[in-house]
XYZ file of C-alpha atoms in Angstrom:
333
model
C 6.053 -60.588 34.551
C 4.280 -59.599 31.346
C 2.079 -56.505 31.455
C -1.574 -57.134 30.608
C -3.115 -54.325 28.577
C -6.239 -52.875 30.149
C -9.166 -53.052 27.758
C -12.755 -54.222 27.430
C -14.333 -56.886 25.263
C -17.202 -55.803 23.037
C -20.302 -57.966 23.295
C -22.070 -59.382 20.217
C -25.167 -57.715 18.767
C -24.052 -54.139 19.351
C -25.882 -51.371 17.429
C -24.730 -50.886 13.876
C -25.906 -47.277 13.526
C -26.312 -44.091 15.574
C -29.667 -44.075 17.349
C -30.441 -40.441 16.565
C -34.044 -40.292 17.767
C -33.227 -41.954 21.090
C -30.272 -39.642 21.692
C -32.298 -36.522 20.903
C -35.039 -37.630 23.287
C -32.447 -38.472 25.964
C -30.985 -34.972 25.855
C -34.354 -33.237 25.774
C -35.665 -35.256 28.719
C -32.431 -34.697 30.660
C -32.911 -30.933 30.468
C -36.477 -31.122 31.791
C -35.833 -33.094 34.994
C -35.539 -29.965 37.138
C -37.087 -31.613 40.181
C -34.810 -34.653 40.128
C -31.960 -35.278 42.562
C -29.471 -35.635 39.711
C -30.495 -32.287 38.201
C -30.080 -30.475 41.503
C -26.700 -32.052 42.190
C -25.288 -30.914 38.831
C -25.847 -27.176 39.258
C -22.070 -26.759 39.395
C -21.740 -27.741 35.709
C -25.106 -26.623 34.335
C -23.658 -24.245 31.709
C -21.244 -26.818 30.342
C -24.051 -29.384 30.432
C -26.159 -27.054 28.314
C -23.307 -26.760 25.820
C -22.922 -30.542 25.602
C -26.631 -31.132 25.104
C -27.404 -28.237 22.771
C -24.353 -28.884 20.601
C -25.234 -32.583 20.329
C -28.753 -31.648 19.228
C -27.388 -29.195 16.665
C -25.017 -31.825 15.235
C -28.005 -34.175 14.967
C -30.052 -31.488 13.185
C -32.566 -31.364 16.046
C -34.101 -28.268 17.660
C -33.956 -27.894 21.458
C -37.066 -27.706 23.614
C -36.114 -24.202 24.828
C -36.319 -21.162 22.591
C -33.270 -19.141 21.579
C -34.420 -16.321 23.867
C -34.963 -18.622 26.864
C -31.444 -19.999 26.490
C -29.971 -16.505 26.209
C -31.926 -15.287 29.255
C -30.470 -18.069 31.406
C -26.948 -17.215 30.274
C -27.523 -13.501 30.864
C -28.622 -14.253 34.427
C -25.391 -16.220 34.979
C -23.113 -13.330 34.019
C -21.479 -11.603 36.987
C -21.924 -7.826 36.530
C -18.707 -7.047 38.403
C -16.151 -9.418 36.874
C -17.944 -10.023 33.574
C -17.421 -13.784 33.891
C -20.163 -16.354 33.487
C -21.007 -19.048 36.013
C -22.347 -22.575 35.741
C -25.667 -21.574 37.244
C -27.417 -18.545 38.704
C -25.788 -17.343 41.957
C -22.645 -19.436 41.396
C -19.140 -17.983 41.038
C -17.982 -17.317 37.451
C -15.360 -19.605 35.906
C -13.519 -19.608 32.600
C -14.827 -23.081 31.688
C -18.444 -21.995 31.912
C -17.690 -18.664 30.286
C -16.457 -20.492 27.181
C -19.478 -22.820 27.190
C -21.828 -19.850 27.372
C -20.104 -18.051 24.500
C -20.161 -21.225 22.393
C -23.902 -21.599 22.964
C -24.605 -17.970 22.104
C -22.499 -18.258 18.939
C -24.388 -21.370 17.844
C -27.666 -19.439 18.149
C -26.158 -16.167 16.876
C -27.192 -14.285 20.001
C -24.068 -12.678 21.500
C -25.862 -9.351 21.923
C -27.775 -10.921 24.840
C -24.795 -10.417 27.190
C -22.090 -7.915 28.063
C -19.353 -8.995 25.640
C -16.877 -6.383 26.869
C -17.390 -7.752 30.382
C -16.447 -11.240 29.211
C -13.275 -9.927 27.572
C -12.402 -8.011 30.742
C -12.861 -11.210 32.762
C -10.600 -13.290 30.519
C -7.886 -10.631 30.579
C -8.040 -10.479 34.390
C -7.225 -14.201 34.622
C -3.900 -14.069 32.740
C -0.793 -14.235 34.935
C 2.646 -12.757 34.249
C 4.019 -16.088 32.947
C 1.263 -16.202 30.312
C -0.824 -18.877 32.035
C -4.497 -18.462 32.915
C -6.330 -19.051 36.138
C -9.690 -20.775 35.972
C -11.249 -18.234 38.327
C -10.337 -15.842 41.114
C -9.204 -18.724 43.339
C -6.043 -19.183 41.291
C -5.907 -22.721 39.836
C -3.704 -22.796 36.708
C -4.127 -25.380 33.971
C -3.612 -25.556 30.186
C -7.363 -26.183 29.884
C -7.803 -22.569 30.903
C -5.312 -21.376 28.280
C -7.478 -23.033 25.645
C -10.675 -21.612 27.141
C -9.187 -18.127 27.114
C -8.153 -18.057 23.474
C -11.230 -19.964 22.272
C -13.537 -17.489 24.005
C -11.656 -14.471 22.695
C -11.455 -15.906 19.174
C -15.223 -16.414 19.113
C -15.592 -12.788 20.209
C -12.940 -11.551 17.724
C -10.857 -10.140 20.585
C -7.677 -12.246 20.598
C -5.552 -9.102 20.747
C -6.770 -8.402 24.293
C -4.210 -10.702 25.956
C -0.427 -11.112 25.945
C -0.335 -13.772 23.257
C 3.425 -14.293 23.188
C 3.501 -15.082 26.887
C 0.416 -17.299 26.558
C 2.117 -19.361 23.843
C 5.321 -19.568 25.874
C 3.459 -21.007 28.864
C 1.692 -23.670 26.786
C 4.974 -24.710 25.208
C 6.542 -24.995 28.685
C 4.035 -27.813 29.280
C 5.353 -29.886 26.359
C 6.911 -33.272 27.159
C 9.585 -35.490 25.576
C 6.886 -37.691 23.996
C 5.474 -34.727 22.077
C 2.449 -34.488 24.360
C 1.312 -31.830 26.802
C 0.235 -31.796 30.419
C -1.758 -29.488 32.650
C 1.308 -27.593 33.851
C 5.080 -27.816 33.318
C 6.416 -31.296 34.203
C 2.908 -32.832 34.279
C 2.388 -36.060 32.327
C 0.945 -36.070 28.827
C -2.799 -36.618 28.688
C -5.067 -36.771 25.637
C -7.569 -34.240 26.984
C -4.842 -31.724 27.741
C -3.161 -32.411 24.406
C -6.432 -31.400 22.736
C -6.426 -28.192 24.789
C -2.833 -27.344 23.859
C -3.109 -28.359 20.200
C -6.409 -26.484 19.998
C -4.748 -23.457 21.604
C -1.939 -23.567 19.022
C -4.487 -24.055 16.228
C -6.349 -20.899 17.270
C -3.141 -18.887 17.713
C -1.676 -20.149 14.409
C 1.397 -21.666 16.084
C 1.177 -25.333 15.125
C 4.726 -24.943 13.816
C 5.797 -25.486 17.443
C 4.291 -28.996 17.633
C 6.351 -32.174 17.156
C 3.717 -33.299 14.682
C 4.495 -36.941 13.979
C 5.871 -37.722 17.441
C 2.665 -36.425 18.985
C 0.472 -38.135 16.386
C 2.216 -41.435 17.132
C 1.549 -40.997 20.878
C -2.118 -40.280 20.149
C -2.466 -43.315 17.876
C -0.982 -45.487 20.603
C -4.110 -44.693 22.608
C -6.140 -47.095 20.447
C -6.722 -50.484 22.088
C -7.689 -53.855 20.572
C -11.358 -53.097 21.315
C -11.078 -50.135 18.932
C -11.627 -47.613 21.721
C -9.202 -44.907 22.765
C -7.809 -44.157 26.209
C -6.416 -40.912 27.572
C -3.018 -42.212 28.648
C -1.179 -45.540 28.881
C -2.643 -48.367 30.974
C -6.137 -46.856 31.164
C -9.433 -48.247 29.894
C -10.987 -46.850 26.701
C -13.581 -44.107 27.065
C -15.884 -42.548 24.463
C -14.826 -39.010 25.389
C -11.286 -39.778 24.218
C -12.742 -40.568 20.831
C -13.119 -36.787 20.656
C -9.966 -35.621 22.435
C -7.715 -37.903 20.376
C -9.508 -37.645 17.027
C -9.821 -33.859 17.144
C -6.096 -33.527 17.861
C -5.236 -35.923 15.039
C -7.583 -33.985 12.730
C -5.847 -30.702 13.534
C -2.476 -32.390 12.945
C -3.624 -33.884 9.629
C -3.092 -37.430 10.900
C -6.646 -38.705 11.377
C -5.964 -41.528 8.937
C -3.364 -43.021 11.314
C -5.998 -44.730 13.488
C -8.300 -47.664 12.680
C -11.497 -45.712 11.989
C -13.762 -48.724 11.530
C -12.712 -50.307 14.825
C -13.278 -47.006 16.619
C -16.736 -46.576 15.061
C -17.678 -50.010 16.337
C -16.551 -49.126 19.862
C -18.450 -45.820 19.856
C -21.643 -47.474 18.592
C -21.340 -50.082 21.351
C -21.419 -47.325 23.990
C -24.981 -46.296 23.097
C -27.777 -47.048 25.555
C -30.346 -48.760 23.363
C -33.081 -48.307 25.980
C -32.797 -44.719 27.184
C -30.604 -43.229 24.478
C -27.371 -41.381 25.095
C -23.754 -42.534 25.112
C -21.841 -43.820 28.135
C -18.081 -43.880 28.674
C -18.038 -47.636 28.005
C -20.630 -50.231 26.960
C -23.100 -50.998 29.739
C -22.388 -47.884 31.826
C -24.838 -45.053 32.489
C -25.293 -42.572 29.635
C -24.845 -38.821 30.136
C -24.830 -35.647 27.986
C -21.019 -35.275 28.205
C -20.264 -38.597 26.543
C -23.238 -38.208 24.209
C -21.803 -35.039 22.660
C -18.320 -36.448 22.284
C -19.579 -39.718 20.855
C -21.601 -37.879 18.215
C -18.827 -35.356 17.529
C -16.314 -38.174 17.060
C -18.636 -39.879 14.595
C -18.770 -36.586 12.695
C -14.975 -36.490 12.448
C -15.119 -40.074 11.172
C -17.470 -38.933 8.389
C -20.636 -40.597 9.670
C -23.638 -39.730 7.536
C -26.456 -37.595 8.957
C -24.194 -35.894 11.513
C -23.317 -32.284 10.822
C -19.661 -31.522 10.186
C -17.958 -30.525 13.435
C -14.966 -28.206 13.729
C -12.123 -30.127 15.449
C -10.684 -27.055 17.173
C -13.841 -25.604 18.733
C -16.110 -28.695 18.980
C -18.851 -26.650 17.348
C -20.779 -27.115 14.097
C -18.546 -26.116 11.185
C -21.250 -23.879 9.730
C -21.084 -21.714 12.881
C -17.306 -21.342 12.591
C -17.741 -20.438 8.921
C -20.399 -17.835 9.775
C -18.018 -16.254 12.286
C -15.311 -16.292 9.589
C -12.878 -18.084 11.883
C -10.039 -20.070 10.345
C -8.195 -22.016 13.031
C -4.983 -23.535 11.691
C -5.266 -27.133 10.454
C -2.220 -29.007 9.158
C -2.366 -30.899 5.885
C 0.214 -32.861 3.897
């Protein structure tokens, strides 16, 4: 029996441009719904949500409703004085994911002096295990996402020498598969989001020489479906967030030109909510800040006018990376 490829069909009359004003209003209104059920139920990812929204606004050249000091005060209140880690919300446990998001936000607004930077470094170091891997928090989950978070955070703080880098690289490479991709742990299947984490890790640590460049780029390009959208692994539907995970990896590998950019642009534009603003995972679904950032960031990588240039390794405005004098490794022909 023939296998039917999972995909969607784009409807006619989709938007032909990025609806900047609607997206900016969507993000600003989202951050002000403090009394809503949805706002209360997303405390567990508040810090990352702030990163998604604030970064999207920055890429769209739009100021947030909160002041720089208000944003920094919230982050300061989320830092655990004992471990040094930063949590998703006040009175939550710290986690490496939210620690990175907080540092990214503070770097965008040039306000790192608002927190205990040495405490953050101490926290990251405490999460590295003897095999080079990193836990996400004190409860012990290990994942290559956390390896990326560790080196990205330390790079932004100019403290990469604080960890055992050789062991960290060895662990990430132990998660490499026969298809050139990477999984969450050794023997886990290749996944576009985790490939971004591992390729981004190797970009920051200047070890892209270890990547099977064209084999991996081919696997990533195979994620593009007839609709133009990208999926995260075989036999899955396309999703706007993979426009970022796949494109950023291809950009780092110097193989962005291997995908059909115009077809992908059309898919991304179709995922906009023309009523409320924001991007959804697929056309007709509910928009959210997560997919909004990655839709806009992907359009930046595709060279869309009026979107600030985004750095493919850090998912931050390029001008911020330049100000910090960071030079993550990017392959070119």
